[in-house]
XYZ file of C-alpha atoms in Angstrom:
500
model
C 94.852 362.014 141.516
C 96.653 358.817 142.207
C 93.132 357.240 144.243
C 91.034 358.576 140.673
C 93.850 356.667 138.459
C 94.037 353.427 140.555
C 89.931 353.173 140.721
C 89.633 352.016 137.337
C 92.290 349.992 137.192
C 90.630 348.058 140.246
C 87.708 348.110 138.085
C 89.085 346.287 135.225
C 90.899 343.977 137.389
C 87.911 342.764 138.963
C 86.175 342.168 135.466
C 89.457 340.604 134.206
C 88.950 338.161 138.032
C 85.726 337.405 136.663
C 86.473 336.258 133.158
C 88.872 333.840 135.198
C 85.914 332.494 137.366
C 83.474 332.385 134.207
C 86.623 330.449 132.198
C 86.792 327.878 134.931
C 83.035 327.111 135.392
C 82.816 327.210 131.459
C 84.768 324.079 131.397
C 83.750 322.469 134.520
C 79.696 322.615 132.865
C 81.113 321.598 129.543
C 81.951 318.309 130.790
C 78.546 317.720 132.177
C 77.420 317.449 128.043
C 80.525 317.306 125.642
C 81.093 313.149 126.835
C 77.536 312.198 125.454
C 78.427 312.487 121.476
C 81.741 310.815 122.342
C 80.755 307.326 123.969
C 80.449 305.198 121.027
C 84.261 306.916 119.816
C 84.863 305.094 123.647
C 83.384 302.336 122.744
C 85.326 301.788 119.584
C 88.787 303.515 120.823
C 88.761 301.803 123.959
C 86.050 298.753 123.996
C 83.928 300.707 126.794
C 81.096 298.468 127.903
C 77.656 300.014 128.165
C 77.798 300.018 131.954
C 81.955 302.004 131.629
C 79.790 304.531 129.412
C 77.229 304.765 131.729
C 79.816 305.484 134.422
C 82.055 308.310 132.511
C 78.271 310.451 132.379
C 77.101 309.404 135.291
C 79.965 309.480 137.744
C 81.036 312.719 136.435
C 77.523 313.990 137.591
C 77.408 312.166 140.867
C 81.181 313.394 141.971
C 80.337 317.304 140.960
C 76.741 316.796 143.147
C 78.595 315.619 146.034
C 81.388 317.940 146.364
C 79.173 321.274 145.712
C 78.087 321.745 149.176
C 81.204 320.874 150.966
C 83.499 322.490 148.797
C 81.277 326.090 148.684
C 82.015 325.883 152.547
C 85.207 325.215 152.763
C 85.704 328.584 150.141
C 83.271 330.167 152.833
C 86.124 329.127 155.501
C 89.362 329.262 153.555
C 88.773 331.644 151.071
C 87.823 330.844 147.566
C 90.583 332.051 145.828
C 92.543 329.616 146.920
C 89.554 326.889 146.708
C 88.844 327.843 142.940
C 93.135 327.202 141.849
C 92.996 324.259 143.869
C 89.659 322.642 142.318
C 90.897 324.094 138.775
C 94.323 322.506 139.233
C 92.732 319.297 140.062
C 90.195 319.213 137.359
C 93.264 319.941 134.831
C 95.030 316.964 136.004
C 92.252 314.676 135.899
C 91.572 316.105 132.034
C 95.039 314.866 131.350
C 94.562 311.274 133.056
C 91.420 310.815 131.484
C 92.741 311.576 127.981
C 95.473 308.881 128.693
C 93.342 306.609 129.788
C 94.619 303.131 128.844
C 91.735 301.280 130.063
C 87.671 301.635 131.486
C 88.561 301.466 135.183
C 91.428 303.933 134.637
C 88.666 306.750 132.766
C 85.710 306.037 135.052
C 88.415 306.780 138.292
C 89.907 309.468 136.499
C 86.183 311.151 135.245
C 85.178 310.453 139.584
C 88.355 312.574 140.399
C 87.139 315.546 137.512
C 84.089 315.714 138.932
C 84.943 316.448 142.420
C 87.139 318.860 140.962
C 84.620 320.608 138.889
C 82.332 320.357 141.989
C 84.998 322.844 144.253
C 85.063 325.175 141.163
C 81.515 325.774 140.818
C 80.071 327.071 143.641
C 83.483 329.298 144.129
C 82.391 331.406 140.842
C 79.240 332.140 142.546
C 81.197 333.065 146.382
C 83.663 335.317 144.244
C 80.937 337.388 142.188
C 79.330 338.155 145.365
C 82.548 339.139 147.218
C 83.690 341.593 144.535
C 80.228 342.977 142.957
C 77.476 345.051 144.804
C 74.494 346.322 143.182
C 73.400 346.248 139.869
C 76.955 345.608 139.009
C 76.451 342.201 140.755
C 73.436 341.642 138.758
C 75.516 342.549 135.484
C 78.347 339.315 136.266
C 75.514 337.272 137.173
C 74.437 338.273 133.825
C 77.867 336.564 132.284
C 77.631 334.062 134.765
C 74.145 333.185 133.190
C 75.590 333.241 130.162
C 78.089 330.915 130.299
C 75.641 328.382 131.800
C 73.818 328.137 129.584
C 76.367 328.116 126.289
C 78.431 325.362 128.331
C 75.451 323.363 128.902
C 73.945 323.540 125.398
C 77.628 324.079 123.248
C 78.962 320.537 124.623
C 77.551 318.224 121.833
C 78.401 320.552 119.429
C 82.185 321.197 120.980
C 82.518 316.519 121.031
C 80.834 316.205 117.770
C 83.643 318.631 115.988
C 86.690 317.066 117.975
C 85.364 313.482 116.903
C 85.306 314.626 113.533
C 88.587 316.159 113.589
C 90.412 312.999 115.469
C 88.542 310.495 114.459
C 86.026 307.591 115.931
C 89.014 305.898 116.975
C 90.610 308.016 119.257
C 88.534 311.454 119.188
C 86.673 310.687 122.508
C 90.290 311.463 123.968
C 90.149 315.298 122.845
C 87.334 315.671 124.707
C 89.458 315.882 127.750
C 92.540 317.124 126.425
C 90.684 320.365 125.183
C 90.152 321.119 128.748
C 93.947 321.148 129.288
C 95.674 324.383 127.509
C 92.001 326.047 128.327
C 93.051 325.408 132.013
C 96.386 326.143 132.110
C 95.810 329.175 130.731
C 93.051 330.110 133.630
C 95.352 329.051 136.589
C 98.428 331.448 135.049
C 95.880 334.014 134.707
C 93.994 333.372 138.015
C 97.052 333.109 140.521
C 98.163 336.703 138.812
C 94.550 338.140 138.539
C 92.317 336.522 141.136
C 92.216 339.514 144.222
C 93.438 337.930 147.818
C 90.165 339.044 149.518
C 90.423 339.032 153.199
C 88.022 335.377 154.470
C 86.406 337.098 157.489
C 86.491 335.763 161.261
C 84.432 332.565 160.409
C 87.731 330.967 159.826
C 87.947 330.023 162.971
C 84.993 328.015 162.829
C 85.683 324.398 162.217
C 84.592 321.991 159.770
C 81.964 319.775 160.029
C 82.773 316.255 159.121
C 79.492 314.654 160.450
C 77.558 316.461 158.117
C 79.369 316.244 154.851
C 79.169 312.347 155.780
C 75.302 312.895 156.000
C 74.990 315.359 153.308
C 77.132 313.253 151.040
C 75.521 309.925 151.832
C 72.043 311.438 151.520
C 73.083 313.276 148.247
C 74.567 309.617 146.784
C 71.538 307.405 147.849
C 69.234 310.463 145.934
C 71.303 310.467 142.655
C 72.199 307.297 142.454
C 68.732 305.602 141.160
C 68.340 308.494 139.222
C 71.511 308.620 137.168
C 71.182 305.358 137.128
C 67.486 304.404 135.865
C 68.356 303.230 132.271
C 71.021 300.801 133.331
C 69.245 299.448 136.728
C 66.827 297.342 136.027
C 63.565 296.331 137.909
C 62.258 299.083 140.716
C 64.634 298.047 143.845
C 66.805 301.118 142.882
C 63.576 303.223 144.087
C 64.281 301.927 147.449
C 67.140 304.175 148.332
C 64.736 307.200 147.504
C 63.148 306.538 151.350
C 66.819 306.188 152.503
C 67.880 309.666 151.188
C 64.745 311.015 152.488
C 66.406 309.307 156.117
C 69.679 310.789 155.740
C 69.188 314.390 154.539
C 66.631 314.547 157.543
C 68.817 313.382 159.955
C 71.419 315.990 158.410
C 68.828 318.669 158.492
C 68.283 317.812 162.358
C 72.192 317.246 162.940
C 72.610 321.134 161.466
C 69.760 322.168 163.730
C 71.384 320.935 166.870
C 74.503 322.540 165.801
C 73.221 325.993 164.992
C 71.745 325.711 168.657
C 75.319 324.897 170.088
C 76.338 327.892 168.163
C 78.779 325.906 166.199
C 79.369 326.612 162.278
C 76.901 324.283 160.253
C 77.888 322.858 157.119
C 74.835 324.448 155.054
C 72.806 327.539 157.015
C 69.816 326.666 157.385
C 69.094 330.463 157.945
C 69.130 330.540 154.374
C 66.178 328.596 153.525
C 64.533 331.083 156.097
C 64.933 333.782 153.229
C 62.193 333.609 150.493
C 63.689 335.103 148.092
C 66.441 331.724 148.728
C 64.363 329.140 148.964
C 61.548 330.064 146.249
C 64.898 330.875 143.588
C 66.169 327.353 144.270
C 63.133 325.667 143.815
C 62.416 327.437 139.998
C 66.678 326.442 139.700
C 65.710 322.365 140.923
C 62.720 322.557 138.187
C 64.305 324.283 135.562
C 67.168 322.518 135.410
C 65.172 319.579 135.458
C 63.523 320.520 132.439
C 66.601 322.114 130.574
C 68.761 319.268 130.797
C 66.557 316.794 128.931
C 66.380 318.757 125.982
C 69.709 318.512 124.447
C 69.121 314.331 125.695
C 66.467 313.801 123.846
C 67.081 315.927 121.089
C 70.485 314.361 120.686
C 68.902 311.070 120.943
C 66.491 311.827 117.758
C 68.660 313.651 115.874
C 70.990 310.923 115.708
C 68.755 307.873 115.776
C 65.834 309.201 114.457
C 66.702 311.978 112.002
C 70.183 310.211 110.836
C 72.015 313.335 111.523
C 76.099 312.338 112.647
C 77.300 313.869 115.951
C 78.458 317.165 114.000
C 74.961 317.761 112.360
C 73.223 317.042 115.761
C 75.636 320.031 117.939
C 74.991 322.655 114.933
C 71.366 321.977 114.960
C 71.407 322.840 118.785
C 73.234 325.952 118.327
C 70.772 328.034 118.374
C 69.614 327.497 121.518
C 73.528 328.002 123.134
C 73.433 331.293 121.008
C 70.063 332.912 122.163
C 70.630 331.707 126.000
C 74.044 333.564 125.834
C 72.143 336.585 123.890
C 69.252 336.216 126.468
C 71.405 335.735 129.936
C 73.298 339.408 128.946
C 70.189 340.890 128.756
C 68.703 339.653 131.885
C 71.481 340.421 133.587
C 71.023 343.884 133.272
C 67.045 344.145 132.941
C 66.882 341.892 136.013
C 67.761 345.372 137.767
C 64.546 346.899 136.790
C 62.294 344.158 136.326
C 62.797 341.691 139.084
C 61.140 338.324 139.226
C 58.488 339.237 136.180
C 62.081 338.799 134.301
C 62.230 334.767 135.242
C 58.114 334.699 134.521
C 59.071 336.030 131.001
C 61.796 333.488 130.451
C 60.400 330.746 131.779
C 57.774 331.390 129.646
C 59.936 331.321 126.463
C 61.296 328.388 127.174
C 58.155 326.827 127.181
C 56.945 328.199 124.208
C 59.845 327.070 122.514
C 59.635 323.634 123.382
C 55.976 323.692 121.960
C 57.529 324.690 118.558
C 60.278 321.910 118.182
C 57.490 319.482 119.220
C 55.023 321.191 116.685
C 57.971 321.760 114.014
C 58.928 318.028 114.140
C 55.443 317.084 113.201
C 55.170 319.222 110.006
C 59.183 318.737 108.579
C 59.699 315.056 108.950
C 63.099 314.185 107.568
C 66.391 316.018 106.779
C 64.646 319.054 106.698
C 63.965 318.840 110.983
C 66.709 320.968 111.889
C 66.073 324.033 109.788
C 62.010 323.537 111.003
C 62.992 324.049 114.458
C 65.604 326.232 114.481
C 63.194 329.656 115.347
C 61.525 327.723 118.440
C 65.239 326.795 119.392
C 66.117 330.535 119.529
C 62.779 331.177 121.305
C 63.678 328.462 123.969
C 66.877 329.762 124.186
C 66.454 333.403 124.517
C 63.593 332.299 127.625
C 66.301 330.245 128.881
C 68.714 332.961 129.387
C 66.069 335.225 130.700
C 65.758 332.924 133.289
C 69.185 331.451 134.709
C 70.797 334.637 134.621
C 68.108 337.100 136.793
C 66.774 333.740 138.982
C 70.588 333.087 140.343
C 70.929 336.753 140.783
C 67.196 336.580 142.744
C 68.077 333.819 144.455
C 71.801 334.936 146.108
C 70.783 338.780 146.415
C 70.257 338.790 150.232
C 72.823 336.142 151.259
C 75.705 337.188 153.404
C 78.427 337.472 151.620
C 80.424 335.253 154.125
C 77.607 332.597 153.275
C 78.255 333.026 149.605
C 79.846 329.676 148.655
C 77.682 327.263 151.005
C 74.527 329.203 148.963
C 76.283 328.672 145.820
C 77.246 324.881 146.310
C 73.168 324.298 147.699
C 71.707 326.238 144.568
C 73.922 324.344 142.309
C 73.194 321.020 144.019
C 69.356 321.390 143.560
C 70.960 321.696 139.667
C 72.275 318.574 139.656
C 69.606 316.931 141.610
C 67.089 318.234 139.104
C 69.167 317.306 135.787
C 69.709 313.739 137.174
C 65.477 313.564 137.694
C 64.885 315.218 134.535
C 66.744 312.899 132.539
C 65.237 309.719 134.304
C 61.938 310.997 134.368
C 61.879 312.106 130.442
C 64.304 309.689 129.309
C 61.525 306.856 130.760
C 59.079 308.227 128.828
C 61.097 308.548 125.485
C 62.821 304.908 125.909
C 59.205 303.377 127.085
C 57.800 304.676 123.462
C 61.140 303.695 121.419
C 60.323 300.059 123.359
C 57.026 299.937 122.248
C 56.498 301.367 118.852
C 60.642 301.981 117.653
C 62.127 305.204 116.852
C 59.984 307.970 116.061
C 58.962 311.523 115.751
C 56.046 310.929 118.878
C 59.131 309.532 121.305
C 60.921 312.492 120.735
C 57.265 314.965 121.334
C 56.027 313.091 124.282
C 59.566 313.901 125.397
C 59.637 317.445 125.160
C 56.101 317.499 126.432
C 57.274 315.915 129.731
C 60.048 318.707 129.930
C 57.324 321.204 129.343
C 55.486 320.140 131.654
C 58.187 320.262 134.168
C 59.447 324.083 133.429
C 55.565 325.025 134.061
C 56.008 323.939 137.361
C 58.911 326.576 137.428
C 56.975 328.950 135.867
C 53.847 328.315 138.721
C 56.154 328.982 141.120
C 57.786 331.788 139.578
C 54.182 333.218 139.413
C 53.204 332.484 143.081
C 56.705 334.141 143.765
C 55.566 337.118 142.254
C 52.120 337.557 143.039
C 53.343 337.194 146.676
C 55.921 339.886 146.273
C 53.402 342.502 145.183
C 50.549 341.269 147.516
C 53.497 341.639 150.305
C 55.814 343.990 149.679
C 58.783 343.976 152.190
C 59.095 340.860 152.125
C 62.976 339.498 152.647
C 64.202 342.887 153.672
C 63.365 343.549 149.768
C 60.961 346.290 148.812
C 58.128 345.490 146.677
C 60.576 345.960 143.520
C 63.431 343.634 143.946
C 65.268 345.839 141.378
C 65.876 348.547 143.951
C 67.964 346.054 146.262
C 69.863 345.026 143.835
C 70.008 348.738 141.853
C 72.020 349.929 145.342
C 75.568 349.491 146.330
C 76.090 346.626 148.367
C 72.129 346.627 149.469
C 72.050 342.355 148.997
C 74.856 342.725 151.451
C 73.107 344.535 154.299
C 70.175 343.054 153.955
C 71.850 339.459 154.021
C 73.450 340.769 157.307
C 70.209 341.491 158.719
C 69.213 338.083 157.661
């Protein structure tokens, strides 16, 4: 009677664990997009140069790149509960020192030290679903995890454009940090009392490796660099450090070889990319997110330069999309149970489609009336987009070990970053190379969009090869030829990512 009682209560605790875990990477993604309608209240409020602006978006993306890897292995080795209050904690502080910010060196230090931060967090959301969720209840908290993705991501211009409204030009840009703060507080109470002490099995032991974070880092930072960078580097020496990255992350990929053969702990398992189902998922992640980024930049861009909408108009117009994803990612998380990979085909497929209809809309409703025109294809996009981040990061981490979880988690989220950063340089050439040429107008804005189209249909080719492969092959990956069946049985990723 007493085991029957205490069950559910275990039950709700772990859901109550994960709303924790989703709370933290809710704000840690937020900051990734909230900054952007706040850097001319920076430039106003605290005489930010174009270069400190450049810094507070960029550096906040280069810090969370870096620290993903690292961090999701030292959760792997420490235990992530501990990793996730930590990284939180941080990321609080650094909320708090950026609002206070008294000067540009001060914020751009301060925004470095929040990314880290965020960068520990993230892939510890990912470690911790897979820890306490098996089956298709796994694929269910992937399903929130999805979610909350994809509202953080597309809710940030919206979330700055209402705080610089409320606070004014002047000094609004500072609220954009200090929301973070009571939001959390409020997690790490609830965290250190909810968060379950799961045991961290016998790879704690295993040491750290130093040598390859250096490598990892250095090859991460030379990769990033020109592409955050693009719009404010001129001429094409930047490209140079693309051969260098290539140098460094093979040298790291060798220097984790040799240490897998001396049997000691490698930063990132290789083993992993061994997996299909691993490697293929964070390939359509890399591409997606490559695609899904540049959306809400160039559509902010138009909005407010083109269309004349103010920050506030320009967030409510994007709405949409952060409603449908969060709409689409519940759903996928529990269809991806019975429909596998066809699932992420569907989605990407949406999203797709729905970037054909704001580029379509924009043609026929020039003016005011732009944002009602495209609001359906926004929905559309948005639905396809949850559809897809939700059952792809569910695909992609379903035959992981579970002591692997966090190193997984901080590569897949990596390959995110990697593929916003070339999204946005690669679209944001074409949109600023038109606006150079021929001013502001509806066509920079379409051949935009068209780019990022172009780039999710590389996601969706692969998504398609990924498929066609899985039911020319079934058995592949220890799966059977329906994915869904893994995931549909306790604890079956598990196994099989023991096997591995």
């Amino acid at each position: 009677m007493t085991t029957e009682m205490a069950r559910p209560a275990l039950d709700d605790r772990r859901w109550k664990a994960l709303g924790v875990c989703l709370t933290a990477g809710f704000i840690s993604l937020l900051d990734v997009s909230i900054v952007n309608v706040a850097l001319p209240s920076m430039e106003r409020g605290l005489g930010a140069s174009e270069a400190t602006q450049s810094w507070v978006v960029s550096g906040y993306a280069l810090a969370f790149g870096l620290a993903l890897a690292p961090a999701g292995r030292l959760g792997d080795l420490r235990g992530r509960r501990q990793a996730l209050l930590f990284g939180l904690a941080v990321f609080t502080a650094a909320s708090v020192a950026c609002g206070l910010a008294a000067g540009p060196t001060w914020l751009v230090v301060c925004r470095l030290i929040q990314g880290a931060a965020a960068g520990v967090v993230a892939p510890q959301t990912s470690g911790l679903i897979q820890q306490m969720f098996h089956g298709a209840e796994r694929a269910r908290a992937f399903g929130f995890h999805g979610s909350v993705v994809a509202v953080s991501t597309a809710v940030g211009p919206l979330a700055g454009g209402l705080l610089i409204h409320a606070f004014g030009t002047a000094e609004g840009w500072r609220w954009v940090f200090f929301v973070n703060v009571p939001i959390g507080v409020a997690a790490l109470i609830a965290g250190n009392r909810l968060l379950p002490r799961l045991p961290v099995p016998d790879i704690r032991r295993e040491k750290f490796d130093p040598f390859g974070v250096l490598l990892l880092g250095a090859g991460v930072l030379a990769l990033l660099l020109p592409l955050v960078q693009e719009q404010q580097w001129q001429g094409r020496a930047k490209w140079l450090l693309i051969p260098v990255a290539t140098l460094l992350l093979g040298a790291f990929w060798m220097w984790e070889r040799t240490r897998g053969r001396l049997r000691k702990a490698p930063l990132v398992d290789l083993g992993l990319f061994s997996l299909r189902s691993f490697t293929l998922g964070a390939l359509i992640s890399l591409m997606f997110f490559a695609g899904l980024t540049t959306i809400f930049f160039v559509l902010s861009l138009f909005l407010q330069n083109t269309a004349g909408y103010s920050a506030l108009a320009a967030g409510v117009t994007i709405l949409p999309f952060a409603a449908a994803s969060a709409v689409g990612a519940a759903i996928g998380g529990r269809l991806v149970v019975r429909y596998g990979r066809s699932l992420v085909v569907i989605g990407l497929s949406g999203v797709a489609l729905g970037l054909l209809g704001v580029v379509v809309a924009v043609q026929l409703v020039p003016g005011d009336g732009v944002g009602w025109a495209m609001a359906l294809p926004l929905v559309i996009g948005g639905i396809g987009s949850g559809l897809t981040v939700s059952p792809n990061t569910t695909l992609t981490l379903t035959l992981v070990p579970v002591r692997r979880a966090g190193a997984a988690g901080g590569v897949l989220q990596t390959g995110q970053r990697i593929g916003s950063a070339a999204g946005i340089a690669v679209v944001g050439s074409v949109y600023f190379a038109h606006v150079a040429n021929h001013g502001r107008s509806t066509t920079a804005l379409q051949l935009g969009l068209l780019t990022a189209t172009a780039i999710i249909l590389v996601a969706l080719v692969l998504a398609v090869a990924d498929l066609r492969e899985r039911r020319a092959h079934p058995g592949r990956d220890g799966l059977t030829a329906a994915v869904p069946r893994a995931l549909g049985e306790s604890g079956a990723g598990e196994k099989a990512g023991r096997g591995a």
